[in-house]
Amino acid sequence: MIQKLLLTLTILTFLSCGNESDKMIYKTKGGEFASEQGNFIADFPTKPGYSAIDNQIGLDKFQLHLFRSSLGPNKIFSIEYNDYPEHMIKSMTDEQIYSQGVTNFSNKMAEAFKLEFQEPIEQHGLSGHYFVLNLKQNAIEKGIKGHIQGKLFRNGNRVYTITYIGQDDKNVDVFMNSFRLIK
């Protein structure tokens, strides 16, 4: 299952590359990648592709914006954000948003991964939440390798999710720690 998920994410990354991606993300003079519309900068290891997915909760419609870069099928670097309708997000504290975000992500990956660790963090002036998911024994027995690291940040009604899915790689910490908002 997880191999199919990683393959699907990799295919989405390559399909999403193109003109729309060029408009949504660009390389900075410092070598990182930035998105004006997304209002962020991050040190992806390769140019990320962009895609948008329509989403709906009740009657509220919004888009999920995805930026993905990969170093093969087993190393996927991702930033996604969505702008929640103001009335939805106003009723929740940051901690509630982070807790629900980690729970939702963990539930989505529950077939092969389990939540191992989470804690509040501070990064480049943003308060957020860091979490780690490790493989379950049934996935390890199938020969699957890897883990998931994630960070959640809120800025107004926008929620960012920064994730790495895959095997250990020297680019993970650089990518995860580089995320920041454009001033």
PDB file of N, CA, C and O in Angstrom, residues 83-134:
ATOM      1  N   ASP A  83      -6.378  27.802   2.328  1.00  0.00           N
ATOM      2  CA  ASP A  83      -6.963  28.972   2.966  1.00  0.00           C
ATOM      3  C   ASP A  83      -8.379  28.597   3.375  1.00  0.00           C
ATOM      4  O   ASP A  83      -9.269  28.507   2.533  1.00  0.00           O
ATOM      5  N   TYR A  84      -8.543  28.339   4.660  1.00  0.00           N
ATOM      6  CA  TYR A  84      -9.858  27.957   5.160  1.00  0.00           C
ATOM      7  C   TYR A  84     -10.789  29.161   5.175  1.00  0.00           C
ATOM      8  O   TYR A  84     -10.336  30.295   5.386  1.00  0.00           O
ATOM      9  N   PRO A  85     -12.078  28.929   4.987  1.00  0.00           N
ATOM     10  CA  PRO A  85     -13.036  30.028   5.158  1.00  0.00           C
ATOM     11  C   PRO A  85     -12.871  30.608   6.569  1.00  0.00           C
ATOM     12  O   PRO A  85     -12.688  29.872   7.538  1.00  0.00           O
ATOM     13  N   GLU A  86     -12.915  31.921   6.649  1.00  0.00           N
ATOM     14  CA  GLU A  86     -12.616  32.606   7.915  1.00  0.00           C
ATOM     15  C   GLU A  86     -13.480  32.128   9.071  1.00  0.00           C
ATOM     16  O   GLU A  86     -12.996  31.939  10.184  1.00  0.00           O
ATOM     17  N   HIS A  87     -14.773  31.905   8.823  1.00  0.00           N
ATOM     18  CA  HIS A  87     -15.655  31.484   9.918  1.00  0.00           C
ATOM     19  C   HIS A  87     -15.275  30.115  10.477  1.00  0.00           C
ATOM     20  O   HIS A  87     -15.491  29.829  11.649  1.00  0.00           O
ATOM     21  N   MET A  88     -14.669  29.256   9.644  1.00  0.00           N
ATOM     22  CA  MET A  88     -14.248  27.926  10.120  1.00  0.00           C
ATOM     23  C   MET A  88     -13.024  28.037  11.019  1.00  0.00           C
ATOM     24  O   MET A  88     -12.959  27.411  12.068  1.00  0.00           O
ATOM     25  N   ILE A  89     -12.055  28.791  10.588  1.00  0.00           N
ATOM     26  CA  ILE A  89     -10.769  28.832  11.284  1.00  0.00           C
ATOM     27  C   ILE A  89     -10.819  29.724  12.521  1.00  0.00           C
ATOM     28  O   ILE A  89     -10.091  29.492  13.476  1.00  0.00           O
ATOM     29  N   LYS A  90     -11.686  30.722  12.526  1.00  0.00           N
ATOM     30  CA  LYS A  90     -11.788  31.625  13.681  1.00  0.00           C
ATOM     31  C   LYS A  90     -12.227  30.888  14.942  1.00  0.00           C
ATOM     32  O   LYS A  90     -11.875  31.277  16.044  1.00  0.00           O
ATOM     33  N   SER A  91     -13.003  29.835  14.764  1.00  0.00           N
ATOM     34  CA  SER A  91     -13.554  29.131  15.919  1.00  0.00           C
ATOM     35  C   SER A  91     -12.557  28.164  16.559  1.00  0.00           C
ATOM     36  O   SER A  91     -12.868  27.536  17.562  1.00  0.00           O
ATOM     37  N   MET A  92     -11.343  28.051  15.997  1.00  0.00           N
ATOM     38  CA  MET A  92     -10.366  27.094  16.508  1.00  0.00           C
ATOM     39  C   MET A  92      -9.091  27.804  16.939  1.00  0.00           C
ATOM     40  O   MET A  92      -8.640  28.739  16.292  1.00  0.00           O
ATOM     41  N   THR A  93      -8.494  27.310  18.035  1.00  0.00           N
ATOM     42  CA  THR A  93      -7.192  27.822  18.458  1.00  0.00           C
ATOM     43  C   THR A  93      -6.108  27.167  17.596  1.00  0.00           C
ATOM     44  O   THR A  93      -6.355  26.149  16.931  1.00  0.00           O
ATOM     45  N   ASP A  94      -4.918  27.727  17.643  1.00  0.00           N
ATOM     46  CA  ASP A  94      -3.801  27.125  16.912  1.00  0.00           C
ATOM     47  C   ASP A  94      -3.592  25.683  17.357  1.00  0.00           C
ATOM     48  O   ASP A  94      -3.396  24.788  16.534  1.00  0.00           O
ATOM     49  N   GLU A  95      -3.626  25.443  18.670  1.00  0.00           N
ATOM     50  CA  GLU A  95      -3.413  24.086  19.175  1.00  0.00           C
ATOM     51  C   GLU A  95      -4.474  23.114  18.653  1.00  0.00           C
ATOM     52  O   GLU A  95      -4.162  21.965  18.338  1.00  0.00           O
ATOM     53  N   GLN A  96      -5.721  23.554  18.565  1.00  0.00           N
ATOM     54  CA  GLN A  96      -6.775  22.699  18.023  1.00  0.00           C
ATOM     55  C   GLN A  96      -6.521  22.390  16.550  1.00  0.00           C
ATOM     56  O   GLN A  96      -6.698  21.253  16.107  1.00  0.00           O
ATOM     57  N   ILE A  97      -6.085  23.390  15.814  1.00  0.00           N
ATOM     58  CA  ILE A  97      -5.784  23.191  14.389  1.00  0.00           C
ATOM     59  C   ILE A  97      -4.635  22.210  14.227  1.00  0.00           C
ATOM     60  O   ILE A  97      -4.699  21.288  13.412  1.00  0.00           O
ATOM     61  N   TYR A  98      -3.566  22.392  15.027  1.00  0.00           N
ATOM     62  CA  TYR A  98      -2.417  21.498  14.914  1.00  0.00           C
ATOM     63  C   TYR A  98      -2.779  20.080  15.327  1.00  0.00           C
ATOM     64  O   TYR A  98      -2.401  19.110  14.673  1.00  0.00           O
ATOM     65  N   SER A  99      -3.512  19.950  16.418  1.00  0.00           N
ATOM     66  CA  SER A  99      -3.916  18.629  16.898  1.00  0.00           C
ATOM     67  C   SER A  99      -4.781  17.915  15.858  1.00  0.00           C
ATOM     68  O   SER A  99      -4.560  16.743  15.545  1.00  0.00           O
ATOM     69  N   GLN A 100      -5.746  18.643  15.305  1.00  0.00           N
ATOM     70  CA  GLN A 100      -6.619  18.048  14.286  1.00  0.00           C
ATOM     71  C   GLN A 100      -5.820  17.721  13.020  1.00  0.00           C
ATOM     72  O   GLN A 100      -6.019  16.673  12.413  1.00  0.00           O
ATOM     73  N   GLY A 101      -4.887  18.596  12.644  1.00  0.00           N
ATOM     74  CA  GLY A 101      -4.063  18.350  11.459  1.00  0.00           C
ATOM     75  C   GLY A 101      -3.209  17.103  11.603  1.00  0.00           C
ATOM     76  O   GLY A 101      -3.121  16.283  10.685  1.00  0.00           O
ATOM     77  N   VAL A 102      -2.564  16.938  12.750  1.00  0.00           N
ATOM     78  CA  VAL A 102      -1.737  15.753  12.991  1.00  0.00           C
ATOM     79  C   VAL A 102      -2.611  14.502  13.015  1.00  0.00           C
ATOM     80  O   VAL A 102      -2.272  13.480  12.420  1.00  0.00           O
ATOM     81  N   THR A 103      -3.756  14.579  13.681  1.00  0.00           N
ATOM     82  CA  THR A 103      -4.668  13.433  13.740  1.00  0.00           C
ATOM     83  C   THR A 103      -5.155  13.053  12.343  1.00  0.00           C
ATOM     84  O   THR A 103      -5.141  11.869  11.979  1.00  0.00           O
ATOM     85  N   ASN A 104      -5.560  14.030  11.557  1.00  0.00           N
ATOM     86  CA  ASN A 104      -6.037  13.750  10.194  1.00  0.00           C
ATOM     87  C   ASN A 104      -4.938  13.131   9.340  1.00  0.00           C
ATOM     88  O   ASN A 104      -5.174  12.158   8.611  1.00  0.00           O
ATOM     89  N   PHE A 105      -3.727  13.683   9.417  1.00  0.00           N
ATOM     90  CA  PHE A 105      -2.609  13.148   8.646  1.00  0.00           C
ATOM     91  C   PHE A 105      -2.293  11.725   9.095  1.00  0.00           C
ATOM     92  O   PHE A 105      -2.095  10.834   8.268  1.00  0.00           O
ATOM     93  N   SER A 106      -2.258  11.502  10.402  1.00  0.00           N
ATOM     94  CA  SER A 106      -1.972  10.157  10.938  1.00  0.00           C
ATOM     95  C   SER A 106      -3.030   9.156  10.494  1.00  0.00           C
ATOM     96  O   SER A 106      -2.694   8.025  10.125  1.00  0.00           O
ATOM     97  N   ASN A 107      -4.285   9.570  10.531  1.00  0.00           N
ATOM     98  CA  ASN A 107      -5.368   8.677  10.110  1.00  0.00           C
ATOM     99  C   ASN A 107      -5.266   8.333   8.625  1.00  0.00           C
ATOM    100  O   ASN A 107      -5.525   7.202   8.223  1.00  0.00           O
ATOM    101  N   LYS A 108      -4.859   9.315   7.818  1.00  0.00           N
ATOM    102  CA  LYS A 108      -4.716   9.096   6.377  1.00  0.00           C
ATOM    103  C   LYS A 108      -3.618   8.073   6.091  1.00  0.00           C
ATOM    104  O   LYS A 108      -3.702   7.312   5.136  1.00  0.00           O
ATOM    105  N   MET A 109      -2.583   8.046   6.933  1.00  0.00           N
ATOM    106  CA  MET A 109      -1.438   7.166   6.720  1.00  0.00           C
ATOM    107  C   MET A 109      -1.468   5.927   7.622  1.00  0.00           C
ATOM    108  O   MET A 109      -0.497   5.175   7.681  1.00  0.00           O
ATOM    109  N   ALA A 110      -2.566   5.691   8.321  1.00  0.00           N
ATOM    110  CA  ALA A 110      -2.651   4.679   9.387  1.00  0.00           C
ATOM    111  C   ALA A 110      -2.434   3.247   8.927  1.00  0.00           C
ATOM    112  O   ALA A 110      -2.067   2.399   9.736  1.00  0.00           O
ATOM    113  N   GLU A 111      -2.623   2.953   7.672  1.00  0.00           N
ATOM    114  CA  GLU A 111      -2.435   1.570   7.225  1.00  0.00           C
ATOM    115  C   GLU A 111      -0.980   1.128   7.388  1.00  0.00           C
ATOM    116  O   GLU A 111      -0.704  -0.011   7.746  1.00  0.00           O
ATOM    117  N   ALA A 112      -0.041   2.038   7.152  1.00  0.00           N
ATOM    118  CA  ALA A 112       1.372   1.667   7.204  1.00  0.00           C
ATOM    119  C   ALA A 112       2.166   2.422   8.266  1.00  0.00           C
ATOM    120  O   ALA A 112       3.252   1.984   8.631  1.00  0.00           O
ATOM    121  N   PHE A 113       1.641   3.545   8.763  1.00  0.00           N
ATOM    122  CA  PHE A 113       2.408   4.382   9.693  1.00  0.00           C
ATOM    123  C   PHE A 113       1.655   4.612  10.994  1.00  0.00           C
ATOM    124  O   PHE A 113       0.431   4.598  11.014  1.00  0.00           O
ATOM    125  N   LYS A 114       2.436   4.862  12.055  1.00  0.00           N
ATOM    126  CA  LYS A 114       1.842   5.218  13.349  1.00  0.00           C
ATOM    127  C   LYS A 114       2.545   6.470  13.876  1.00  0.00           C
ATOM    128  O   LYS A 114       3.746   6.661  13.679  1.00  0.00           O
ATOM    129  N   LEU A 115       1.790   7.293  14.557  1.00  0.00           N
ATOM    130  CA  LEU A 115       2.331   8.513  15.132  1.00  0.00           C
ATOM    131  C   LEU A 115       3.259   8.141  16.282  1.00  0.00           C
ATOM    132  O   LEU A 115       2.870   7.429  17.199  1.00  0.00           O
ATOM    133  N   GLU A 116       4.499   8.635  16.237  1.00  0.00           N
ATOM    134  CA  GLU A 116       5.491   8.324  17.267  1.00  0.00           C
ATOM    135  C   GLU A 116       5.792   9.511  18.166  1.00  0.00           C
ATOM    136  O   GLU A 116       6.129   9.337  19.324  1.00  0.00           O
ATOM    137  N   PHE A 117       5.703  10.727  17.613  1.00  0.00           N
ATOM    138  CA  PHE A 117       6.202  11.873  18.353  1.00  0.00           C
ATOM    139  C   PHE A 117       5.558  13.140  17.818  1.00  0.00           C
ATOM    140  O   PHE A 117       5.314  13.263  16.621  1.00  0.00           O
ATOM    141  N   GLN A 118       5.282  14.082  18.718  1.00  0.00           N
ATOM    142  CA  GLN A 118       4.818  15.405  18.311  1.00  0.00           C
ATOM    143  C   GLN A 118       5.139  16.409  19.404  1.00  0.00           C
ATOM    144  O   GLN A 118       5.173  16.049  20.580  1.00  0.00           O
ATOM    145  N   GLU A 119       5.406  17.645  18.979  1.00  0.00           N
ATOM    146  CA  GLU A 119       5.720  18.696  19.943  1.00  0.00           C
ATOM    147  C   GLU A 119       5.521  20.064  19.306  1.00  0.00           C
ATOM    148  O   GLU A 119       5.640  20.210  18.093  1.00  0.00           O
ATOM    149  N   PRO A 120       5.240  21.069  20.131  1.00  0.00           N
ATOM    150  CA  PRO A 120       5.173  22.442  19.627  1.00  0.00           C
ATOM    151  C   PRO A 120       6.578  22.902  19.225  1.00  0.00           C
ATOM    152  O   PRO A 120       7.573  22.484  19.837  1.00  0.00           O
ATOM    153  N   ILE A 121       6.654  23.743  18.188  1.00  0.00           N
ATOM    154  CA  ILE A 121       7.948  24.250  17.728  1.00  0.00           C
ATOM    155  C   ILE A 121       7.842  25.734  17.404  1.00  0.00           C
ATOM    156  O   ILE A 121       6.748  26.282  17.259  1.00  0.00           O
ATOM    157  N   GLU A 122       8.997  26.327  17.261  1.00  0.00           N
ATOM    158  CA  GLU A 122       9.144  27.716  16.818  1.00  0.00           C
ATOM    159  C   GLU A 122      10.153  27.678  15.674  1.00  0.00           C
ATOM    160  O   GLU A 122      11.213  27.051  15.803  1.00  0.00           O
ATOM    161  N   GLN A 123       9.815  28.297  14.537  1.00  0.00           N
ATOM    162  CA  GLN A 123      10.717  28.284  13.389  1.00  0.00           C
ATOM    163  C   GLN A 123      10.569  29.583  12.612  1.00  0.00           C
ATOM    164  O   GLN A 123       9.470  29.891  12.141  1.00  0.00           O
ATOM    165  N   HIS A 124      11.642  30.309  12.461  1.00  0.00           N
ATOM    166  CA  HIS A 124      11.657  31.564  11.704  1.00  0.00           C
ATOM    167  C   HIS A 124      10.513  32.485  12.118  1.00  0.00           C
ATOM    168  O   HIS A 124       9.832  33.084  11.271  1.00  0.00           O
ATOM    169  N   GLY A 125      10.263  32.582  13.410  1.00  0.00           N
ATOM    170  CA  GLY A 125       9.221  33.462  13.922  1.00  0.00           C
ATOM    171  C   GLY A 125       7.816  32.896  13.859  1.00  0.00           C
ATOM    172  O   GLY A 125       6.859  33.571  14.228  1.00  0.00           O
ATOM    173  N   LEU A 126       7.670  31.675  13.399  1.00  0.00           N
ATOM    174  CA  LEU A 126       6.361  31.021  13.335  1.00  0.00           C
ATOM    175  C   LEU A 126       6.224  29.995  14.447  1.00  0.00           C
ATOM    176  O   LEU A 126       7.135  29.194  14.669  1.00  0.00           O
ATOM    177  N   SER A 127       5.099  30.003  15.130  1.00  0.00           N
ATOM    178  CA  SER A 127       4.791  28.936  16.077  1.00  0.00           C
ATOM    179  C   SER A 127       4.100  27.834  15.295  1.00  0.00           C
ATOM    180  O   SER A 127       3.289  28.114  14.406  1.00  0.00           O
ATOM    181  N   GLY A 128       4.421  26.595  15.622  1.00  0.00           N
ATOM    182  CA  GLY A 128       3.837  25.486  14.887  1.00  0.00           C
ATOM    183  C   GLY A 128       3.882  24.198  15.669  1.00  0.00           C
ATOM    184  O   GLY A 128       3.998  24.194  16.898  1.00  0.00           O
ATOM    185  N   HIS A 129       3.822  23.114  14.926  1.00  0.00           N
ATOM    186  CA  HIS A 129       3.792  21.785  15.523  1.00  0.00           C
ATOM    187  C   HIS A 129       4.608  20.849  14.639  1.00  0.00           C
ATOM    188  O   HIS A 129       4.466  20.860  13.415  1.00  0.00           O
ATOM    189  N   TYR A 130       5.464  20.024  15.263  1.00  0.00           N
ATOM    190  CA  TYR A 130       6.304  19.053  14.574  1.00  0.00           C
ATOM    191  C   TYR A 130       5.827  17.653  14.944  1.00  0.00           C
ATOM    192  O   TYR A 130       5.469  17.401  16.092  1.00  0.00           O
ATOM    193  N   PHE A 131       5.823  16.735  13.963  1.00  0.00           N
ATOM    194  CA  PHE A 131       5.410  15.364  14.251  1.00  0.00           C
ATOM    195  C   PHE A 131       6.200  14.370  13.401  1.00  0.00           C
ATOM    196  O   PHE A 131       6.721  14.725  12.336  1.00  0.00           O
ATOM    197  N   VAL A 132       6.280  13.140  13.898  1.00  0.00           N
ATOM    198  CA  VAL A 132       6.984  12.054  13.212  1.00  0.00           C
ATOM    199  C   VAL A 132       6.091  10.823  13.210  1.00  0.00           C
ATOM    200  O   VAL A 132       5.515  10.459  14.240  1.00  0.00           O
ATOM    201  N   LEU A 133       5.989  10.180  12.057  1.00  0.00           N
ATOM    202  CA  LEU A 133       5.293   8.905  11.926  1.00  0.00           C
ATOM    203  C   LEU A 133       6.310   7.868  11.472  1.00  0.00           C
ATOM    204  O   LEU A 133       7.109   8.128  10.559  1.00  0.00           O
ATOM    205  N   ASN A 134       6.299   6.707  12.117  1.00  0.00           N
ATOM    206  CA  ASN A 134       7.172   5.606  11.732  1.00  0.00           C
ATOM    207  C   ASN A 134       6.345   4.457  11.200  1.00  0.00           C
ATOM    208  O   ASN A 134       5.143   4.358  11.462  1.00  0.00           O
TER     209      ASN A 134
END
